[in-house]
PDB file of C-alpha atoms in Angstrom:
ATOM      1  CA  UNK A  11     -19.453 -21.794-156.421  1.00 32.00           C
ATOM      2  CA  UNK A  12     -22.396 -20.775-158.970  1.00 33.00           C
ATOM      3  CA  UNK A  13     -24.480 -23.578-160.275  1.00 34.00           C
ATOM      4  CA  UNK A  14     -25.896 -22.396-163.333  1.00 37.00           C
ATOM      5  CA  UNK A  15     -29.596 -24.409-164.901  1.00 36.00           C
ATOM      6  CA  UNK A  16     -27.630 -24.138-168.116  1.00 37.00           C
ATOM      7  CA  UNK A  17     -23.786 -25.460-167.418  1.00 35.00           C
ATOM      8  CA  UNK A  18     -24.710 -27.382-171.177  1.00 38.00           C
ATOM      9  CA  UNK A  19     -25.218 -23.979-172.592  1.00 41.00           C
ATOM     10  CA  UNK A  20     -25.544 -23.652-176.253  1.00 42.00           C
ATOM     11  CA  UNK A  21     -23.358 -21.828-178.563  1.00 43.00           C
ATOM     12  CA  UNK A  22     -19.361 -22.358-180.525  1.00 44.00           C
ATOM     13  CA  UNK A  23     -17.215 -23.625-178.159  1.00 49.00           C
ATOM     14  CA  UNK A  24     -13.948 -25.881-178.486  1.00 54.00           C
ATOM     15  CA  UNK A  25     -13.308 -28.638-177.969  1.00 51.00           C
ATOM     16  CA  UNK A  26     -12.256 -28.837-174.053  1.00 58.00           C
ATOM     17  CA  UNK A  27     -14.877 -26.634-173.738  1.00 61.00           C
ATOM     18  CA  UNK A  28     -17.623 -28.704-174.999  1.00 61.00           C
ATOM     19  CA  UNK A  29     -16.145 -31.930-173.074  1.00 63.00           C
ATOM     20  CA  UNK A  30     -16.447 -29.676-169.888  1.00 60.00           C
ATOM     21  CA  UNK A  31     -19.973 -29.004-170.559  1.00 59.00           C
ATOM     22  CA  UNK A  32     -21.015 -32.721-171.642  1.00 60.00           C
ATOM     23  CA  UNK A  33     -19.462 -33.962-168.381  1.00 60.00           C
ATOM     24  CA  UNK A  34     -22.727 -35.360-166.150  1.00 56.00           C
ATOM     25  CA  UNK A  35     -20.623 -34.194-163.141  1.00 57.00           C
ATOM     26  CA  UNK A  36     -20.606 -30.499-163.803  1.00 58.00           C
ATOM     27  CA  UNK A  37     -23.923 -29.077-162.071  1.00 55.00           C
ATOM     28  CA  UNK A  38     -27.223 -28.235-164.264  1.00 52.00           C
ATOM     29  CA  UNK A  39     -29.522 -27.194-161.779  1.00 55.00           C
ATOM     30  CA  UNK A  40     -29.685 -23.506-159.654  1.00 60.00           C
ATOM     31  CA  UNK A  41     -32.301 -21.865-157.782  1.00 70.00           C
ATOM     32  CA  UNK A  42     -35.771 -23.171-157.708  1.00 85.00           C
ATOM     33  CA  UNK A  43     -36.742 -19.751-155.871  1.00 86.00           C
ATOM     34  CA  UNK A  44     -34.696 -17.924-158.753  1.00 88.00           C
ATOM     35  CA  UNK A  45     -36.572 -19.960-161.643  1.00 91.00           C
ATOM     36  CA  UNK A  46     -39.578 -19.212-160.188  1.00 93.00           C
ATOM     37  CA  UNK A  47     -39.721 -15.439-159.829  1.00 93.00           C
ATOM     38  CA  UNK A  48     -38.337 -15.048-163.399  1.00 95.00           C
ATOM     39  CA  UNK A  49     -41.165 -16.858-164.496  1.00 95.00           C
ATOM     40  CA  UNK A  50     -43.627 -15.375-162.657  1.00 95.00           C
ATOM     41  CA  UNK A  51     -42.102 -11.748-164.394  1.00 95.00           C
ATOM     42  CA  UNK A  52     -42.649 -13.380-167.661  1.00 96.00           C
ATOM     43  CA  UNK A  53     -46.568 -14.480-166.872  1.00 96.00           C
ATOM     44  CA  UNK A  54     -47.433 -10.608-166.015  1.00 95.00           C
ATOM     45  CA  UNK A  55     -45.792  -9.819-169.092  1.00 95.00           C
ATOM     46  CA  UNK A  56     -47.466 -12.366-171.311  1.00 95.00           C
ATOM     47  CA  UNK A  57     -50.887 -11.479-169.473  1.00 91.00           C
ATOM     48  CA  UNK A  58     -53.196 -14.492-168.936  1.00 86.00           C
ATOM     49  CA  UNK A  59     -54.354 -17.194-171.329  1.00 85.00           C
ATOM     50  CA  UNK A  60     -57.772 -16.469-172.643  1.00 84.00           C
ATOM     51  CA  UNK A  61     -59.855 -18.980-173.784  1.00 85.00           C
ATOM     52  CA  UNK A  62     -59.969 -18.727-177.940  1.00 83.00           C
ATOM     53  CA  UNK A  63     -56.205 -17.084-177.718  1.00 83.00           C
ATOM     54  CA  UNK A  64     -53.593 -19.150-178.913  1.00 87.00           C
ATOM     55  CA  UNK A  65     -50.877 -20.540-176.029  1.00 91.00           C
ATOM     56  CA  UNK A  66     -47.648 -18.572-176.323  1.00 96.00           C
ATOM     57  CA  UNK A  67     -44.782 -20.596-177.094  1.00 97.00           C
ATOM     58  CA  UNK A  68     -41.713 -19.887-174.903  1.00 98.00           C
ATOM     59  CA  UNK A  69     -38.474 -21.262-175.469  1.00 98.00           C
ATOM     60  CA  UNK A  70     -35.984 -22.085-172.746  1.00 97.00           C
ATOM     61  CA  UNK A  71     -32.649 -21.850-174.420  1.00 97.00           C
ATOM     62  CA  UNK A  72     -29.895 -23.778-172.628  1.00 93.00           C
ATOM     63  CA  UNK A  73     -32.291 -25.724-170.536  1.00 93.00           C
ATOM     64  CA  UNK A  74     -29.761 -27.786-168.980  1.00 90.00           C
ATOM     65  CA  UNK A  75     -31.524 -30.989-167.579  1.00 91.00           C
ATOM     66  CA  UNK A  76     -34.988 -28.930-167.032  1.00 94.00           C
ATOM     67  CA  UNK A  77     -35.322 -28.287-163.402  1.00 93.00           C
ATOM     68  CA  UNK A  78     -35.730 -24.530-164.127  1.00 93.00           C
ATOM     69  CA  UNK A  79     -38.411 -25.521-167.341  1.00 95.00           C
ATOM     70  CA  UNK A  80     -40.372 -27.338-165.024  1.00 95.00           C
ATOM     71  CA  UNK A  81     -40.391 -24.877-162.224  1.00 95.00           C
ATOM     72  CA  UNK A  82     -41.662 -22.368-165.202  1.00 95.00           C
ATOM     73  CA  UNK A  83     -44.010 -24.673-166.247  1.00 95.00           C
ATOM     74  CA  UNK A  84     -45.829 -24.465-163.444  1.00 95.00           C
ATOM     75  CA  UNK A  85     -45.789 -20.956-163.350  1.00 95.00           C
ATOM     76  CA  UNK A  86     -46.400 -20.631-167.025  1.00 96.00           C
ATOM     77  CA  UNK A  87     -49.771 -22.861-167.404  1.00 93.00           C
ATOM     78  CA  UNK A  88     -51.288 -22.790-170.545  1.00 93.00           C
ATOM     79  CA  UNK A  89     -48.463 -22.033-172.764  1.00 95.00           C
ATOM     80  CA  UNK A  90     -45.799 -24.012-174.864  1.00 96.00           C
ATOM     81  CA  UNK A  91     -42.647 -24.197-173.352  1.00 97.00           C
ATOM     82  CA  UNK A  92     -39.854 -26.160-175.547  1.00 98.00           C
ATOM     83  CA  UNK A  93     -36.458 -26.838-173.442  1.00 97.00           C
ATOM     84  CA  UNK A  94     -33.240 -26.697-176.043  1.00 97.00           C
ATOM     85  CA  UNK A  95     -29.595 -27.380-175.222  1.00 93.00           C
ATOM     86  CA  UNK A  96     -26.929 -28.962-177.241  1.00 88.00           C
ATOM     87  CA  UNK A  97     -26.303 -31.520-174.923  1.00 87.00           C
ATOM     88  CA  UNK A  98     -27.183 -34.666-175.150  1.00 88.00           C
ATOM     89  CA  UNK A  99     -27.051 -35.441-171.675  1.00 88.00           C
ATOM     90  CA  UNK A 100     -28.513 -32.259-170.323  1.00 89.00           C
ATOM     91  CA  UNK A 101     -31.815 -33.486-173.244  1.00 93.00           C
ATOM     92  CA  UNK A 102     -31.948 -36.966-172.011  1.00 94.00           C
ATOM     93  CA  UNK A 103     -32.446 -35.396-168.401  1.00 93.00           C
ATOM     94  CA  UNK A 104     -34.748 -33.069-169.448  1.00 94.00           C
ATOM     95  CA  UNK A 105     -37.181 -35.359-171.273  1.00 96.00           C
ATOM     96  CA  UNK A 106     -37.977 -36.581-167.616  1.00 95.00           C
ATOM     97  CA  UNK A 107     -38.670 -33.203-166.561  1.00 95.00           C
ATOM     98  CA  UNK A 108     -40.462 -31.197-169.300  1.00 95.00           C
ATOM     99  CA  UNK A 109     -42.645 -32.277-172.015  1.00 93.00           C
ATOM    100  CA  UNK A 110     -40.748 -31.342-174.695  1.00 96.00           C
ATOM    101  CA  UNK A 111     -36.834 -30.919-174.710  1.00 96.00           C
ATOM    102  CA  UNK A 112     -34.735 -30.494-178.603  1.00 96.00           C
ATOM    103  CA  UNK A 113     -30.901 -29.743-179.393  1.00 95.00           C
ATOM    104  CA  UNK A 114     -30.564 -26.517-181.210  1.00 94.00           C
ATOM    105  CA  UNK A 115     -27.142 -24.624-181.073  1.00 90.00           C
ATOM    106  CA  UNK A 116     -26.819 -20.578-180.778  1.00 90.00           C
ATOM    107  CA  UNK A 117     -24.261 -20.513-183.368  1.00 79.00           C
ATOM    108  CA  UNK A 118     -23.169 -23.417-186.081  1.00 76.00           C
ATOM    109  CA  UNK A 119     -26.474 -23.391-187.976  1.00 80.00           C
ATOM    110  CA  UNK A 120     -28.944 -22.079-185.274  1.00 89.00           C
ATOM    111  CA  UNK A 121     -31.632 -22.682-183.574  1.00 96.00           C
ATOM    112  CA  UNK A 122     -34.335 -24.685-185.360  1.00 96.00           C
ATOM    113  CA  UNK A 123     -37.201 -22.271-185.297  1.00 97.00           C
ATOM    114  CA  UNK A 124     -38.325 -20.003-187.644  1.00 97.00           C
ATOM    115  CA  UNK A 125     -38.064 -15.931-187.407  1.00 97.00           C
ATOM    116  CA  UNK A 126     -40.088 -14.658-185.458  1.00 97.00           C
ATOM    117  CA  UNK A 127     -42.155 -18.025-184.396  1.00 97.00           C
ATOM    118  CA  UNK A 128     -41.055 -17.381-180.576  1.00 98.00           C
ATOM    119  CA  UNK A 129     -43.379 -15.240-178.019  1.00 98.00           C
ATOM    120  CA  UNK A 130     -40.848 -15.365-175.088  1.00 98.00           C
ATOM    121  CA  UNK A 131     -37.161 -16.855-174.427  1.00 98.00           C
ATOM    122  CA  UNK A 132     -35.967 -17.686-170.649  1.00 98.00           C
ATOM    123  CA  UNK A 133     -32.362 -17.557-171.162  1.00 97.00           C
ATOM    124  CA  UNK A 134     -31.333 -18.301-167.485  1.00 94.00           C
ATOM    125  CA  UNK A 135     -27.788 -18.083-167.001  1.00 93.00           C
ATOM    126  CA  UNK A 136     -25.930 -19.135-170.105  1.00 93.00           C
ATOM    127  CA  UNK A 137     -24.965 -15.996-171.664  1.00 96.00           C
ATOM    128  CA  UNK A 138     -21.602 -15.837-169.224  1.00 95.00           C
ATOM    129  CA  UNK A 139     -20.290 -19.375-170.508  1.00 92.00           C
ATOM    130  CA  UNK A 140     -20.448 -18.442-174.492  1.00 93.00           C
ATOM    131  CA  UNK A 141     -17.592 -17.740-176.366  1.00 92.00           C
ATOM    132  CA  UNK A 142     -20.138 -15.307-178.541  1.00 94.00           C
ATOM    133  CA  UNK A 143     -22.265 -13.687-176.716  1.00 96.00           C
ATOM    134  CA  UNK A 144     -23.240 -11.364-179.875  1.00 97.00           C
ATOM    135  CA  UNK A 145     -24.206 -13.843-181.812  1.00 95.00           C
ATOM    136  CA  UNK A 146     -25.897 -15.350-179.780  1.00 96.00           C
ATOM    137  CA  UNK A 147     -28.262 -12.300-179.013  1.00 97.00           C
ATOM    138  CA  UNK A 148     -28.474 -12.011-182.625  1.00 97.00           C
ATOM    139  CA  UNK A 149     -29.960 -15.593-182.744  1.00 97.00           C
ATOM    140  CA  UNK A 150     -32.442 -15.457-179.582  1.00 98.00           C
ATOM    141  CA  UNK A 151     -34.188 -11.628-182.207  1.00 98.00           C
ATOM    142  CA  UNK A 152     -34.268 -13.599-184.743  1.00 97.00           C
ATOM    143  CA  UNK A 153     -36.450 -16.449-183.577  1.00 98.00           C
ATOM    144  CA  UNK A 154     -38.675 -13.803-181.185  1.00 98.00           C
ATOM    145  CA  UNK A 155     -40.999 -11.917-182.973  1.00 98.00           C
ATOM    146  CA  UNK A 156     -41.229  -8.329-183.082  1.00 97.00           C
ATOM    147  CA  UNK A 157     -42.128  -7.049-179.227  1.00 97.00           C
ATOM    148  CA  UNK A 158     -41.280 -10.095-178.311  1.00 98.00           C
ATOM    149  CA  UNK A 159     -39.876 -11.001-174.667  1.00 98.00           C
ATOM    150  CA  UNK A 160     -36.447 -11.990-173.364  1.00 98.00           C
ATOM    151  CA  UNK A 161     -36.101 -12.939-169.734  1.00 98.00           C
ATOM    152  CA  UNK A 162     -32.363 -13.240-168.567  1.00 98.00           C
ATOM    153  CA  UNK A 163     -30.681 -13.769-165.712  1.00 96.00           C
ATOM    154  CA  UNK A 164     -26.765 -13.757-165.075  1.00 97.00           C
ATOM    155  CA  UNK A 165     -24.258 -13.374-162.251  1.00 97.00           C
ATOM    156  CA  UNK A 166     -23.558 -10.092-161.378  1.00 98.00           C
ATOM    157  CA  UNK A 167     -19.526  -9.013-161.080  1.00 98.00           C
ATOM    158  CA  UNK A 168     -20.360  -6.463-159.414  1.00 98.00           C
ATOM    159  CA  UNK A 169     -22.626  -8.065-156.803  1.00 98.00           C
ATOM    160  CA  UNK A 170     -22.112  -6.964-152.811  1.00 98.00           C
ATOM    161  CA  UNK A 171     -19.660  -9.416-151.795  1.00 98.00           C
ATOM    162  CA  UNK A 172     -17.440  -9.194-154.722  1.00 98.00           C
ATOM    163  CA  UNK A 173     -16.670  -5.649-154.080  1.00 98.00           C
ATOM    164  CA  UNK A 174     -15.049  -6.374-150.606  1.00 97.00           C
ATOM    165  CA  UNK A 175     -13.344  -9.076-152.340  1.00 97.00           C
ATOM    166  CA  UNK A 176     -11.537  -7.045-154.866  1.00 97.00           C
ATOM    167  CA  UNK A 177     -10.724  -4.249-152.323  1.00 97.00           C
ATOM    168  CA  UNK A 178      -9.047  -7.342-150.516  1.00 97.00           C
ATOM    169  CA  UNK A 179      -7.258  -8.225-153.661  1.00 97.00           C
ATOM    170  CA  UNK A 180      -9.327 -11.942-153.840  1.00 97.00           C
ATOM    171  CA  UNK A 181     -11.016 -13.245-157.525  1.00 96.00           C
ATOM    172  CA  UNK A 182     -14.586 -12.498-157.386  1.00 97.00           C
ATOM    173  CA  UNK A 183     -17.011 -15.274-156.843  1.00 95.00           C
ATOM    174  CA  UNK A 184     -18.328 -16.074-160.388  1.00 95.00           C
ATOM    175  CA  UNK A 185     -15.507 -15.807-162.381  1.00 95.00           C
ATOM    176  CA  UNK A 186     -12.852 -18.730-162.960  1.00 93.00           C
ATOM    177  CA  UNK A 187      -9.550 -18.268-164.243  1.00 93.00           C
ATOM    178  CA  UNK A 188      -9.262 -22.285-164.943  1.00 92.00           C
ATOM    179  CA  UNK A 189     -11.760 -25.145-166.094  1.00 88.00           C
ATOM    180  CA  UNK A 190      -9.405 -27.569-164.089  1.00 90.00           C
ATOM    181  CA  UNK A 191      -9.734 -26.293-160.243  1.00 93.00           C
ATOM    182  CA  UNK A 192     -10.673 -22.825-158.649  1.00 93.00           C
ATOM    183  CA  UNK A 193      -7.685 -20.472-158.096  1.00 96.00           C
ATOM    184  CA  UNK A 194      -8.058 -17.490-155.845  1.00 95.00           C
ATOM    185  CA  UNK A 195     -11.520 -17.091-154.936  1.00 94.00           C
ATOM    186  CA  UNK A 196     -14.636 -18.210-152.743  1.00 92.00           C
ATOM    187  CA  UNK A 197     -15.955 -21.772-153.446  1.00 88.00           C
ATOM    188  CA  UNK A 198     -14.394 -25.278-154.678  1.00 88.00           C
ATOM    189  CA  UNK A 199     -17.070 -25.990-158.675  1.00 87.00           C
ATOM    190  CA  UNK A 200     -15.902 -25.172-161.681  1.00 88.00           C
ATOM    191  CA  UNK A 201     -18.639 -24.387-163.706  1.00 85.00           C
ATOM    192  CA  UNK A 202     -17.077 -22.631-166.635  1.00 88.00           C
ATOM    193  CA  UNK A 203     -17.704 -18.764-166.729  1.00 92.00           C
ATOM    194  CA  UNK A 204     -16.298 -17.488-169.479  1.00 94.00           C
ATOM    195  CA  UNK A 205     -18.269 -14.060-169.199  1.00 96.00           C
ATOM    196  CA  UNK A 206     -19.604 -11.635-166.476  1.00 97.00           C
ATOM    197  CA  UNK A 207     -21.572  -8.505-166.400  1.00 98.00           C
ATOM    198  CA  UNK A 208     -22.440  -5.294-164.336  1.00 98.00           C
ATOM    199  CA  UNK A 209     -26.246  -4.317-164.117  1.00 98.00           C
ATOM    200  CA  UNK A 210     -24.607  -0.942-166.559  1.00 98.00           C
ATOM    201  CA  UNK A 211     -22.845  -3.573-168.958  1.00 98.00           C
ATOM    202  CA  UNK A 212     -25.841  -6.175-169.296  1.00 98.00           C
ATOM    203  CA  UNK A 213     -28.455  -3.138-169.820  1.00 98.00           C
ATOM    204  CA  UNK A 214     -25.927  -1.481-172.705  1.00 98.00           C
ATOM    205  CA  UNK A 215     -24.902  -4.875-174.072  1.00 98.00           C
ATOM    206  CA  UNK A 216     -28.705  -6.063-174.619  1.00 98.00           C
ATOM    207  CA  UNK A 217     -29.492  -1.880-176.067  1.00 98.00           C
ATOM    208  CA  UNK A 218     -26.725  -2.761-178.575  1.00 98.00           C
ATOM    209  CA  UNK A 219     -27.920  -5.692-179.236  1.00 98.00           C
ATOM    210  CA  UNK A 220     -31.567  -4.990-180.701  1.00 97.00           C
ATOM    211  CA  UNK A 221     -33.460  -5.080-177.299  1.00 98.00           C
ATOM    212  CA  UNK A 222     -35.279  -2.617-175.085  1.00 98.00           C
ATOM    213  CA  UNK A 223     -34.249  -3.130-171.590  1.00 98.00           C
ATOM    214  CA  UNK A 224     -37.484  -3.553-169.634  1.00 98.00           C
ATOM    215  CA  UNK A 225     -36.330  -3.464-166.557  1.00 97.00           C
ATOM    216  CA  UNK A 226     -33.735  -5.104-164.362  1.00 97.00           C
ATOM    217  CA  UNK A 227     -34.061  -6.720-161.053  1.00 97.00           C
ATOM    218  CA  UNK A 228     -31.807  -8.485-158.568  1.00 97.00           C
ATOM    219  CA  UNK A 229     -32.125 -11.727-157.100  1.00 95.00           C
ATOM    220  CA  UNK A 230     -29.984 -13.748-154.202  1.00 95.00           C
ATOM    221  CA  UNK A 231     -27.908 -16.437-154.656  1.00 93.00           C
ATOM    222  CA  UNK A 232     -28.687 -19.865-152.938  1.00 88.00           C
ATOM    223  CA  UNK A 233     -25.177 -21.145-152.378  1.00 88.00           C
ATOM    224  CA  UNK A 234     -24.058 -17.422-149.772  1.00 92.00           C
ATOM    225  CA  UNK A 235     -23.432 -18.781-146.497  1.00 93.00           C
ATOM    226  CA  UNK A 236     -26.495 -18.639-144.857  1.00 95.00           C
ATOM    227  CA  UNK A 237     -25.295 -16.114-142.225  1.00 97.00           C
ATOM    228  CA  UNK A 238     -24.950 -13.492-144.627  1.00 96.00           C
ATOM    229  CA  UNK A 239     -28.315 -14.363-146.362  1.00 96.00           C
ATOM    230  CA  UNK A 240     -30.354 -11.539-145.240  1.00 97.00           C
ATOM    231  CA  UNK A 241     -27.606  -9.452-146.841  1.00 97.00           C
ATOM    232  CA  UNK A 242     -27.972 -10.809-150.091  1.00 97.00           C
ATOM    233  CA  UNK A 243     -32.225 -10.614-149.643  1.00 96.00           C
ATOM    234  CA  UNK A 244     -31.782  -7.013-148.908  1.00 98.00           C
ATOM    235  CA  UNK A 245     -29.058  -6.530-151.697  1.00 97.00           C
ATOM    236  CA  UNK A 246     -32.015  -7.492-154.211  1.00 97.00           C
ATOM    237  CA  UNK A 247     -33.771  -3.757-153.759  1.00 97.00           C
ATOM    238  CA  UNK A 248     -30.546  -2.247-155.246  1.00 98.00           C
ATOM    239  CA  UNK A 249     -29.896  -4.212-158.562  1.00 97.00           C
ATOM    240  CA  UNK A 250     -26.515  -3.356-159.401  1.00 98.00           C
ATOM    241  CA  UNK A 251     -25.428  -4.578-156.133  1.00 98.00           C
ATOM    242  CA  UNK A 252     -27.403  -7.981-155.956  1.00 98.00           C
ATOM    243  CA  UNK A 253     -25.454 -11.371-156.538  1.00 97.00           C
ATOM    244  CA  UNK A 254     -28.027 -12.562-159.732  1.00 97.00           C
ATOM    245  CA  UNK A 255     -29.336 -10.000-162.478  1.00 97.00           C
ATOM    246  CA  UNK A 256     -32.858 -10.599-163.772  1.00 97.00           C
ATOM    247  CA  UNK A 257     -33.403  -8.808-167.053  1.00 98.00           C
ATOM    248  CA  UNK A 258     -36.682  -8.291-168.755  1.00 98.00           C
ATOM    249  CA  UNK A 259     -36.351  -7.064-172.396  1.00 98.00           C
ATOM    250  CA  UNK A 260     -38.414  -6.874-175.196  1.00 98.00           C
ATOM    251  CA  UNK A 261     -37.046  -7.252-179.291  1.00 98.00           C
ATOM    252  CA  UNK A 262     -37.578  -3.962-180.978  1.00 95.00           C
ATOM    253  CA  UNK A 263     -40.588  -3.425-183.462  1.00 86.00           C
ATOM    254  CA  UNK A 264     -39.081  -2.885-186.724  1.00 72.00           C
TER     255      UNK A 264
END
């Protein structure tokens, strides 16, 4: 049922895992709406572009095939953004999209940027398909530089609907037991969710993890019926019970 911007999300995976994610069938794109807003919180954060300033480069990591980079682009006028994924199909996409679109890997080697060279990372829905989540958070401090910004969103587990569903005894929407078919739950796409996290777990897992939580926000999801769409608009003023979590975290000054 979700359709993450980053299916081709970067990090270890095995084998079946990284067929799943190179397969052109399994959807790249989310959101425009979504993409949008979380760019617009990084542009008040990043303050405008004044002339004799250098641009701020901003790295979308897991870019999929760069709908969401392009939406941000827009948004984001004035500074570098640089898509990465692994995939090669997700990049050749991409290219057609965004300027500038390179493979880099969470894990394996990492990313090819130097500490510290990044001003801001969109990481828009990847962090529930890794294997690794730690490392990969380790990865995304060491390329930002001290104070630098983190923008991430994820599915929340513990969004509205999914606590009827579990009273009812049915699998949440977001999570997948299979990479094969859906078993027990809302919704017929396998996207590949390996991970999923309350507004309490993402805000303790990105503390632990070298960050200072910002702030986090909610945000709908475009694929609830559309009857029950007002519900999920008005969900957004309580975070932990809104189907997307936006996070806004900065890396901690040394």
């Amino acid at each position: 049922m979700t359709r993450p911007p980053a299916a081709t999300a970067p990090g270890t995976h095995p084998a079946g895992l990284r067929d799943f994610y190179e397969d052109p069938t399994v959807p790249v794109a989310s959101g425009t709406a979504r993409s949008r807003r979380q760019a617009q919180l990084l542009a008040r954060a990043l303050g405008p572009v004044r002339p004799g300033t250098p641009a701020a480069t901003i790295l979308d990591i897991g870019c999929g095939d760069g709908t969401a980079a392009a939406t941000a682009a827009e948004v984001l006028a004035g500074h570098r953004l640089v898509g990465v994924d692994w995939s090669q199909d997700a990049l050749r996409r991409a290219r057609t999209r965004i300027p500038c679109a390179v493979r880099g890997e969470l894990t394996d080697g990492g990313l090819p940027f130097a500490a510290g060279s990044a001003d801001a990372v969109l990481f828009s829905e990847v962090v529930e398909h890794l294997v690794d989540p730690d490392a990969a958070l380790d990865e995304l401090r060491r390329v930002l530089r001290p104070g630098g910004h983190l923008m991430l969103s994820t599915p929340n587990l513990a969004a509205w609907y999914n606590r009827g569903l579990l009273l009812a005894g049915v699998q949440p929407v977001f999570s997948e037991v299979s990479l094969r078919r859906v078993h027990g739950r809302p919704g017929t796409q396998v996207v590949g969710h390996l991970r999923l996290y309350t507004a309490r777990a993402l805000r303790g897992f990105l503390a632990a993890s070298g960050f200072e939580v910002v702030r986090i926000a909610g945000a709908p999801y475009h694929d609830v019926p559309r009857p029950l769409r007002p519900l999920d608009r008005a969900a957004c003023h309580v975070p932990s019970l809104a189907s997307i979590l936006l996070a806004h975290a900065r890396r901690r000054r040394e």
